[in-house]
Coordinates of C-alpha atoms in Angstrom, one line a residue:
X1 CA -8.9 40.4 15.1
X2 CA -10.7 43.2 17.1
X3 CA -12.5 40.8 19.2
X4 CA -9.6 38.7 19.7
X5 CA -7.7 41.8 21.2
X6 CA -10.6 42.5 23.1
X7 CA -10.6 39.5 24.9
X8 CA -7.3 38.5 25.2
X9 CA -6.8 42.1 26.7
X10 CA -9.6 41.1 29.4
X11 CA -8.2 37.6 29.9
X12 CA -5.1 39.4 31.0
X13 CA -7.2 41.7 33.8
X14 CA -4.9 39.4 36.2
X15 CA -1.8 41.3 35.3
X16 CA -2.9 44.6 37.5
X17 CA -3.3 43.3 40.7
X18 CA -0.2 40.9 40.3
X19 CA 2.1 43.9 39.8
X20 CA 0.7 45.8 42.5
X21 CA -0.2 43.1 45.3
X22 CA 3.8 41.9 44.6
X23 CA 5.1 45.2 43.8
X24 CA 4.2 46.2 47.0
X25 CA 5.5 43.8 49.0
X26 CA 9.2 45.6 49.5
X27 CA 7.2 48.3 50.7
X28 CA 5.4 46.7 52.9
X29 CA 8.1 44.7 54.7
X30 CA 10.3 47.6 55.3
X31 CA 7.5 49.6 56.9
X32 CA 6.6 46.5 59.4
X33 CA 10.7 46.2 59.9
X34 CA 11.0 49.4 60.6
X35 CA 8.3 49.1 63.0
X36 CA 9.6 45.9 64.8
X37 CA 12.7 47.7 65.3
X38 CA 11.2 50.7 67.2
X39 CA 8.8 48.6 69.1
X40 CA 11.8 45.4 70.5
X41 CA 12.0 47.8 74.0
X42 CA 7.9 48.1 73.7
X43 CA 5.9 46.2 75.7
X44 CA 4.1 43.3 72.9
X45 CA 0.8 44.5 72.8
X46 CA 2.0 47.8 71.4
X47 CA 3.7 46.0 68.2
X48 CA 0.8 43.7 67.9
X49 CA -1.1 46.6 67.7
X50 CA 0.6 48.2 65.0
X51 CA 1.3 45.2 63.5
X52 CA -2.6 44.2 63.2
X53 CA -3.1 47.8 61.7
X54 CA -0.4 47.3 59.3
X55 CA -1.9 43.6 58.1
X56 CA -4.9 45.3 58.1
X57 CA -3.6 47.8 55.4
X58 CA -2.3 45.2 53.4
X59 CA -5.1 42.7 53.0
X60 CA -7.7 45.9 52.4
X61 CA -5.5 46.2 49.2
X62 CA -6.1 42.6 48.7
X63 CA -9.5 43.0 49.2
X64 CA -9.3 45.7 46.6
X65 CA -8.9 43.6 44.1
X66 CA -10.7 40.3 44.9
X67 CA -13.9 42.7 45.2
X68 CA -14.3 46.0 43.9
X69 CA -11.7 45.3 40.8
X70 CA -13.6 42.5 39.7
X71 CA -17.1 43.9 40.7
X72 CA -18.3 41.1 42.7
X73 CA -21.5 42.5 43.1
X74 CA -24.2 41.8 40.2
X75 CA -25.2 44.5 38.4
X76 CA -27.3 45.2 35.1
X77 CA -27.7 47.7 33.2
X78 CA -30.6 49.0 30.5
X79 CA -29.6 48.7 26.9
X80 CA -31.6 48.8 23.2
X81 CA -29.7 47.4 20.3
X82 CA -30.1 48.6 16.6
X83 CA -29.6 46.9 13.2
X84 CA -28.2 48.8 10.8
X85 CA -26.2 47.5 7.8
X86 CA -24.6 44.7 9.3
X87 CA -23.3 46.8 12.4
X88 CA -25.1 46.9 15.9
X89 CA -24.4 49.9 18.1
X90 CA -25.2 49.4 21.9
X91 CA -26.7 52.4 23.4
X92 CA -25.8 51.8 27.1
X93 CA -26.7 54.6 29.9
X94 CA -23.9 57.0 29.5
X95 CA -22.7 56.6 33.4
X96 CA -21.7 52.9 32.7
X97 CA -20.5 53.2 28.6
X98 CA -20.3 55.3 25.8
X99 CA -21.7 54.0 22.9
X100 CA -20.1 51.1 21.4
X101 CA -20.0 49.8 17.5
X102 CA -19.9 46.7 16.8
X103 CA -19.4 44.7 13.7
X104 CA -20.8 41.6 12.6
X105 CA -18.7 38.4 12.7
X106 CA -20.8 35.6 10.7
X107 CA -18.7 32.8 12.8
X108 CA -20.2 34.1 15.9
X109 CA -24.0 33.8 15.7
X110 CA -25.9 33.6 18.6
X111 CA -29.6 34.7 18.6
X112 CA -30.9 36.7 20.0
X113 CA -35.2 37.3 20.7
X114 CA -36.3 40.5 20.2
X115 CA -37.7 41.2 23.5
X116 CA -36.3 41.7 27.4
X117 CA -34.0 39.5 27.9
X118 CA -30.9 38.5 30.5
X119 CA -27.5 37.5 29.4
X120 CA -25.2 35.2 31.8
X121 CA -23.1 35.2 32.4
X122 CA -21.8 38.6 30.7
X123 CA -18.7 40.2 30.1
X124 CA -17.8 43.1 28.3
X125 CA -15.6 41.2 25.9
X126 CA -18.7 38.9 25.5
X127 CA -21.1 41.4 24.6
X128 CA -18.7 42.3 21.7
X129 CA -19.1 38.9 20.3
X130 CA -23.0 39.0 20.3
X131 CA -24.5 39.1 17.0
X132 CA -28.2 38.7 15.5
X133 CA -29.5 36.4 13.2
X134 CA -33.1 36.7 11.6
X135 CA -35.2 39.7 11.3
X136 CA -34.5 40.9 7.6
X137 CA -34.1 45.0 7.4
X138 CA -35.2 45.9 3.9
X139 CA -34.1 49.0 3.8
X140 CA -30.3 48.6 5.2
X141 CA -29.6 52.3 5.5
X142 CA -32.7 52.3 8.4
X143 CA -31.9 51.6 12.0
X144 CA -34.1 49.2 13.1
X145 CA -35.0 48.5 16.8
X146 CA -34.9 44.8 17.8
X147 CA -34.6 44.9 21.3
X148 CA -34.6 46.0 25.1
X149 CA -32.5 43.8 27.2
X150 CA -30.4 43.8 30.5
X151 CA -26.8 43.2 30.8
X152 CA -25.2 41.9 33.0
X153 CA -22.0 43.6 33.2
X154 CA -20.6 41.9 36.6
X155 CA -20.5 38.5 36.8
X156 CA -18.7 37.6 40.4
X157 CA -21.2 37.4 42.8
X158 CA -20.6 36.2 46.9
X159 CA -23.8 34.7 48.4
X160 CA -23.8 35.0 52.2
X161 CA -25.5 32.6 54.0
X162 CA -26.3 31.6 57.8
X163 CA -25.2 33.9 60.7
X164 CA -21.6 36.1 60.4
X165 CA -21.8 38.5 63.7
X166 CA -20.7 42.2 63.4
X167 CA -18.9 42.5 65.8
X168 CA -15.3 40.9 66.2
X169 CA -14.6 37.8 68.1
X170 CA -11.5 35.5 69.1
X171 CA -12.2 32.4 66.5
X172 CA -11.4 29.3 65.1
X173 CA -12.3 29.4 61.2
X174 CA -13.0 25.9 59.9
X175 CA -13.6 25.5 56.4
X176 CA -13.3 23.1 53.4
X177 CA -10.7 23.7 51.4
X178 CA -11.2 23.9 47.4
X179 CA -9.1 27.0 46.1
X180 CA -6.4 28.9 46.4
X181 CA -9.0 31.8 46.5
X182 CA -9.9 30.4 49.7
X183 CA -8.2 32.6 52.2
X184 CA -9.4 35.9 50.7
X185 CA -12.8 34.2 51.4
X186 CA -11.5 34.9 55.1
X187 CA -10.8 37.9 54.7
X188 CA -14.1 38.8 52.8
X189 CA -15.3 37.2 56.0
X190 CA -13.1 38.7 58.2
X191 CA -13.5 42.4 56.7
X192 CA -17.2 42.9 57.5
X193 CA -16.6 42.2 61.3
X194 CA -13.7 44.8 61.1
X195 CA -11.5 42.0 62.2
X196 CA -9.2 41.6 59.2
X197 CA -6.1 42.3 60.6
X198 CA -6.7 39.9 63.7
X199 CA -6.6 37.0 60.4
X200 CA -3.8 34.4 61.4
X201 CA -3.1 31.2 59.4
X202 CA -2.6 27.5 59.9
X203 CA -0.4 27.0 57.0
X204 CA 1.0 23.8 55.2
X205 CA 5.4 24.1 56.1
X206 CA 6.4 24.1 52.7
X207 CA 4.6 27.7 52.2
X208 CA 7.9 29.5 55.3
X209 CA 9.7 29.6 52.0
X210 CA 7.6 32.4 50.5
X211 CA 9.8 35.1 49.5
X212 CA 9.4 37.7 52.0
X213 CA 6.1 36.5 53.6
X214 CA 7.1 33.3 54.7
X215 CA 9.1 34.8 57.1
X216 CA 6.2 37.7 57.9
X217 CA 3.4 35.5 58.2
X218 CA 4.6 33.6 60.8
X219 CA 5.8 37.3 62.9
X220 CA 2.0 37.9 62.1
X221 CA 0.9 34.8 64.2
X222 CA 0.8 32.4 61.2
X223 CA 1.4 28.7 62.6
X224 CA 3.5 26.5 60.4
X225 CA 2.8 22.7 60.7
X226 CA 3.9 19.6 58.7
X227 CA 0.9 16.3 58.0
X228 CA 0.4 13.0 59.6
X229 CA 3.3 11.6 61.5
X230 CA 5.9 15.3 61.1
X231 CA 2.8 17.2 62.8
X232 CA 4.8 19.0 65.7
X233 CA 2.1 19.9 68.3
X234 CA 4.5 21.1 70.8
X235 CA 5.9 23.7 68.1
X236 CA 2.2 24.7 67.6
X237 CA 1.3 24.6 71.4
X238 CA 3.9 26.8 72.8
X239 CA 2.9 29.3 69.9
X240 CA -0.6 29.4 70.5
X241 CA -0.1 29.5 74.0
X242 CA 2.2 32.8 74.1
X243 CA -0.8 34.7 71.8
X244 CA -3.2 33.6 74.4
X245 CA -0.8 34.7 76.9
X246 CA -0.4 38.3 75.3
X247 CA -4.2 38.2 74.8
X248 CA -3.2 38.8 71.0
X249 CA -6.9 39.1 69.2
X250 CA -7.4 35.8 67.0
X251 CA -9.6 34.9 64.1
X252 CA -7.5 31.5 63.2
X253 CA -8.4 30.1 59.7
X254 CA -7.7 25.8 59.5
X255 CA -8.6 24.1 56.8
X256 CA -8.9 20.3 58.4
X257 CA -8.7 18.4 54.8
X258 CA -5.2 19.4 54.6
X259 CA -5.5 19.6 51.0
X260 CA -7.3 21.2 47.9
X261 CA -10.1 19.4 47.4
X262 CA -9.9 18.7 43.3
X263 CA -12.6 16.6 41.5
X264 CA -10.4 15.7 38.7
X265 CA -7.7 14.2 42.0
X266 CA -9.8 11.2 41.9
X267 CA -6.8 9.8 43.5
X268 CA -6.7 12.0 46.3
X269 CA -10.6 11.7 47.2
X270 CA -10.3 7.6 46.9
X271 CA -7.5 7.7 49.3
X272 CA -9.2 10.1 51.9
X273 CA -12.6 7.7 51.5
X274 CA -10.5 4.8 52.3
X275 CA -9.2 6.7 54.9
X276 CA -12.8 7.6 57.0
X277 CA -13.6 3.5 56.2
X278 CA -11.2 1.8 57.6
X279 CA -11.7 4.1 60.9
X280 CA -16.0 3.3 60.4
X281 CA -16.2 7.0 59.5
X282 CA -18.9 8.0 57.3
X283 CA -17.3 8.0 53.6
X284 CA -17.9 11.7 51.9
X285 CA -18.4 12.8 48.6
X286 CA -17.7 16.6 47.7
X287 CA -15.2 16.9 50.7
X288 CA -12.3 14.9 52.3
X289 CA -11.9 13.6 55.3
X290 CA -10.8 16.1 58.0
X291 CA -7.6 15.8 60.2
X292 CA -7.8 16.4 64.3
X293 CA -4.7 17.6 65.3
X294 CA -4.6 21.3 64.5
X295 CA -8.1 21.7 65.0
X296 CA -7.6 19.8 68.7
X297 CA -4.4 21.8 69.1
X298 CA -6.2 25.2 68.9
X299 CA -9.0 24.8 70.3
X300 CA -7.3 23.1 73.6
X301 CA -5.2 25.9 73.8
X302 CA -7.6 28.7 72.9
X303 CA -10.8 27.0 74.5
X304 CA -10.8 29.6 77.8
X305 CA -9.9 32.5 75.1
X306 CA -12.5 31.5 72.4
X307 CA -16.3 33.4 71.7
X308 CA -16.7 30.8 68.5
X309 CA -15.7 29.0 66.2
X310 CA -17.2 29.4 62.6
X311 CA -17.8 26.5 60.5
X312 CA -17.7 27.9 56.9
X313 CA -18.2 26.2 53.5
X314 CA -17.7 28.0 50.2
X315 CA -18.6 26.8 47.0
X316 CA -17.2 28.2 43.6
X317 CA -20.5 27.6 41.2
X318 CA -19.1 27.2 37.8
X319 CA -19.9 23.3 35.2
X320 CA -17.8 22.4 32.7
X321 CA -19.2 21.3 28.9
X322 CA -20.2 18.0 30.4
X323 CA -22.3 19.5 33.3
X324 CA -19.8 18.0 35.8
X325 CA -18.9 19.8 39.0
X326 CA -15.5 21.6 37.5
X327 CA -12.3 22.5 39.6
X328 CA -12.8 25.7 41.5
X329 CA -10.9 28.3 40.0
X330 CA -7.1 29.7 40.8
X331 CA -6.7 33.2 41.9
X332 CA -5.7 34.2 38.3
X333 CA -9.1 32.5 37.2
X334 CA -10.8 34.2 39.7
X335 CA -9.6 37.8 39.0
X336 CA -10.4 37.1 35.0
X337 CA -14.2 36.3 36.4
X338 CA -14.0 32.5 35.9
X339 CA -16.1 31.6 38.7
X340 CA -19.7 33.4 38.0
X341 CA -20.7 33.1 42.1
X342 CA -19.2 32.1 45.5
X343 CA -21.6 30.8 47.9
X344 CA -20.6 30.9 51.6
X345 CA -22.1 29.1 54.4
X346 CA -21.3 30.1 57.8
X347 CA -22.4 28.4 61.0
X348 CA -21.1 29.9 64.1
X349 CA -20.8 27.2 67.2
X350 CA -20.6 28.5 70.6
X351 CA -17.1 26.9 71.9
X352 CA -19.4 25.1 75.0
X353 CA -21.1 22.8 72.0
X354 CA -17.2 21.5 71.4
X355 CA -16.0 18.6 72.5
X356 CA -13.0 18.8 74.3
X357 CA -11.5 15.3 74.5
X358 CA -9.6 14.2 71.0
X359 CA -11.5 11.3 69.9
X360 CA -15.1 12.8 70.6
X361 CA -13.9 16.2 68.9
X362 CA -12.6 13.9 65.7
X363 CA -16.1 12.5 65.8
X364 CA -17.7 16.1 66.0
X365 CA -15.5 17.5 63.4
X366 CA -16.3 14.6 61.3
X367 CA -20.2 15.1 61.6
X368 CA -19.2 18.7 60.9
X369 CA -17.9 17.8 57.3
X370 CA -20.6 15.3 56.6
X371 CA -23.4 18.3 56.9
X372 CA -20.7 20.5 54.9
X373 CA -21.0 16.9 52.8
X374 CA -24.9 16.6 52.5
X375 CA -25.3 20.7 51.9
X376 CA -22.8 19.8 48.8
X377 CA -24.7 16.7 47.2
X378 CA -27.6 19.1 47.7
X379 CA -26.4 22.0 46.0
X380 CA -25.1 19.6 42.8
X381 CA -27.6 16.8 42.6
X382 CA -30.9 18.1 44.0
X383 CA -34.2 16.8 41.6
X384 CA -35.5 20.1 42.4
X385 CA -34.0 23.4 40.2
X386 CA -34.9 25.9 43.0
X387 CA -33.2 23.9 45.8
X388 CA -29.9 23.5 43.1
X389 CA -27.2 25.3 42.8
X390 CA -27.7 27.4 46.6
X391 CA -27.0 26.7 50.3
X392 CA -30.2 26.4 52.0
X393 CA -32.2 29.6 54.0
X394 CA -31.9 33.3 52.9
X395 CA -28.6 34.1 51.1
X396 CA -27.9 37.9 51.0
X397 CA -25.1 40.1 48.9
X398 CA -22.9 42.0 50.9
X399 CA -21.4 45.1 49.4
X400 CA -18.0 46.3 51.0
X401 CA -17.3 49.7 50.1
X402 CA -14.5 50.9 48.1
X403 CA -14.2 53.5 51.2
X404 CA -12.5 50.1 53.1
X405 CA -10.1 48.9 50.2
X406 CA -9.1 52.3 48.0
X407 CA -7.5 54.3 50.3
X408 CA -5.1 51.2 50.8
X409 CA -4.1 50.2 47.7
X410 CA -3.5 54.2 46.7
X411 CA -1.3 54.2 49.8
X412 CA 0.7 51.0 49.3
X413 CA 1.3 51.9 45.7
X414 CA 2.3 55.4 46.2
X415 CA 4.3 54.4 48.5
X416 CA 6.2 52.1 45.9
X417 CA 6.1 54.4 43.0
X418 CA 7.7 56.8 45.2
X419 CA 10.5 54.6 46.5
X420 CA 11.2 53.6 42.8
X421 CA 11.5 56.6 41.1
X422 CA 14.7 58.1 42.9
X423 CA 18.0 55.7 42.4
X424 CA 18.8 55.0 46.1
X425 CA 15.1 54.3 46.5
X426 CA 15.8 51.7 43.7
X427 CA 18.5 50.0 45.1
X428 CA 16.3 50.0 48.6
X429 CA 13.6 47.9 46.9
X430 CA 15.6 46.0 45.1
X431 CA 18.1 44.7 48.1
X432 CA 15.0 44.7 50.3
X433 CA 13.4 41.7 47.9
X434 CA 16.7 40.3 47.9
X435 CA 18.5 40.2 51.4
X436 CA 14.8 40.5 52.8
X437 CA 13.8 36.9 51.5
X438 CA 17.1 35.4 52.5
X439 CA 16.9 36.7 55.7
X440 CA 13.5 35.5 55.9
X441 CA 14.4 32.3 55.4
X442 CA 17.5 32.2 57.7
X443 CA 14.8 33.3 60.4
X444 CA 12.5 30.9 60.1
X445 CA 15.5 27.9 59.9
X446 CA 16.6 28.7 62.9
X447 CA 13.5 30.1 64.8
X448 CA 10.4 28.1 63.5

């Protein structure tokens, strides 16, 4: 029953940053409506400025959680494990755990060699559920030492690979589309170039409804746009066109497939490989057939304003009994440490290597998915074990210090905790999440 607790309680890891990353929201709005007010006599560079910084704050707190609360970087740590009478005690290093007693649960056996060895993937939880089999103790009042071995207490790991500059740039982002984890992989991105608050979307319409961020995201610089034949390019130009004309700093994230990308959707993919047949397009396996328009739209627009664009494709490694590629995982799966890695291939494309014209660029963007397609097959399917499961070249981990995500997150929640522990603070939150989302939505009805 102990266990059960144990791991239920760790299943439900998702519960912090959902209170806090929506707790915070009131908060968050009123300071950037407070903030629009003051600036409407400003020129627009000096809101955008403030604006960025303030979008800046907010994801960092995102960021918080997606990396440093689930502990995306690997480590292990040193431990010997005892026998004594049907009870194991871990002796960890002291700076990571105290020391932990475990008892033994027959139902659970897993064996264990008594030598150096690597668990993974490893969570806390799991190490509770570890027990021995073999190795007889005589005497059961002895401790007995059956083995040195590693653990490996963080299992979400992101794999870098290809070329991400330092430095900031004005880009398109193009990348395949497979969670809903996928645009804090932009920001991950986006964060180590100290360019997160320069992060605008392309986003599907339906998402202008979001309770108080519909309505923000597109003041941010978000772009709204419905599929196929609803696609309003007009709508989308004359936006684009006034941040180019402010000079507004953009890193633009498009995902060209439109939708998720779900293995179990057969569906979905036979449609989309229909799709690239009938128009003698190169049918693809482990990605769907990418749409033009936004991806013409913004890069005609932004072509004289561009350094890049970035051709990105993540994979979420994870197999399910069968050894099948598996669904990549939610954002709640993801914070519960459902997807062991993240790889992340970038391939920055100097804007000069783009072709300009709307058929040849469909072409290009096509070729662009099939090597995002052929990278895939590899990574699932190669013969060879050292080429499987990876993105070709060097893959490094990159560490972002709490230093860039704390301070944010202790801000933004202070903030709140403050607000909501006086009565007219109260009733300021609460009318903000009311009155703020419908006249969020009014907004956007009338001004797209």
């Amino acid at each position: 029953m102990l266990l059960s607790l144990v791991l239920h309680t760790y299943s439900m890891r998702y519960l912090l940053p959902s209170v806090v990353l929506l707790g915070t929201a009131p908060t968050y709005v009123l300071a950037w409506g407070v903030w629009r007010l003051l600036s409407a006599f400003l020129p627009s560079r000096f809101y955008q400025a403030l604006d960025d910084r303030l979008y800046c704050v907010y994801q960092s707190m995102v960021l918080f959680f997606f990396e440093n609360y689930t502990g995306v970087q690997i480590q292990y740590i040193h431990a010997i494990i005892y026998r004594c009478n049907y009870k194991y005690t871990y002796k960890i290093k002291p700076q990571y755990f105290e020391k932990v007693k475990v008892s033994f649960t027959p139902a659970l056996h897993t064996p264990f060699p008594v030598q150096k060895h690597e668990i993974h993937p490893c969570n806390w939880g799991y190490l509770c559920a570890i027990t021995m089999e073999g190795t007889r103790n005589e005497n059961p009042n002895k401790n007995v030492l059956l083995g040195d071995f590693r653990v490996l207490c963080m299992c979400i790991s992101i794999l870098l690979y290809g070329d991400l500059p330092k430095n900031k740039e004005n880009i398109i982002y193009l990348a395949n589309h497979r969670s809903t984890v996928d645009w804090i992989v932009a920001d991950i991105l986006a964060i180590r170039q100290n360019a997160l608050g320069h992060v605008r979307y392309v986003l599907k319409d339906g998402l202008k409804w979001l309770p108080l961020y519909g309505c923000y995201f597109s003041q941010h610089g978000g772009i709204y746009v419905k599929r196929s034949a609803k696609f309003n390019e007009k709508e989308m130009r004359n936006k684009l066109q006034s941040y180019v004309d402010a000079g507004t700093p953009m890193y633009l994230v498009i995902f060209p497939e439109g939708t998720r990308y779900n293995p179990e959707q057969t569906k979905v993919i036979s449609s989309s490989q229909a799709f690239a047949a009938q128009r003698g397009l190169p049918v693809l396996k482990y990605v769907l057939t990418p749409r033009i328009k936004a991806t013409h739209v913004a890069f005609d627009c932004m072509k004289k304003y561009l350094d890049a664009i970035y051709d990105v494709t993540v994979v979420y490694e994870g197999k399910d009994n069968g050894g099948q590629q598996r669904e990549a995982p939610t954002m709640t799966e993801f914070l519960c440490k459902e997807s062991p890695k993240i790889h992340i291939h970038i391939d920055r494309i100097d804007k000069k290597d783009v072709p300009e014209e709307q058929e040849r660029m469909r072409r290009w963007l096509h070729e662009r998915f099939e090597i995002k397609d052929k990278m895939l097959i590899e990574f699932y399917e190669s013969p060879d074990p050292e080429r499987r499961n990876r993105f070709p070249g060097k893959s490094v981990h990159s560490k972002l210090s709490m230093k860039k995500t704390l301070p944010s997150m202790l801000i933004l929640s202070g903030l709140t905790t403050g607000m909501l522990m006086t009565e007219a603070g109260r009733k300021l939150y609460v009318n903000t999440w009311i009155y703020g989302t419908l006249l969020g939505c009014l907004w956007i009805t009338i001004k797209p």
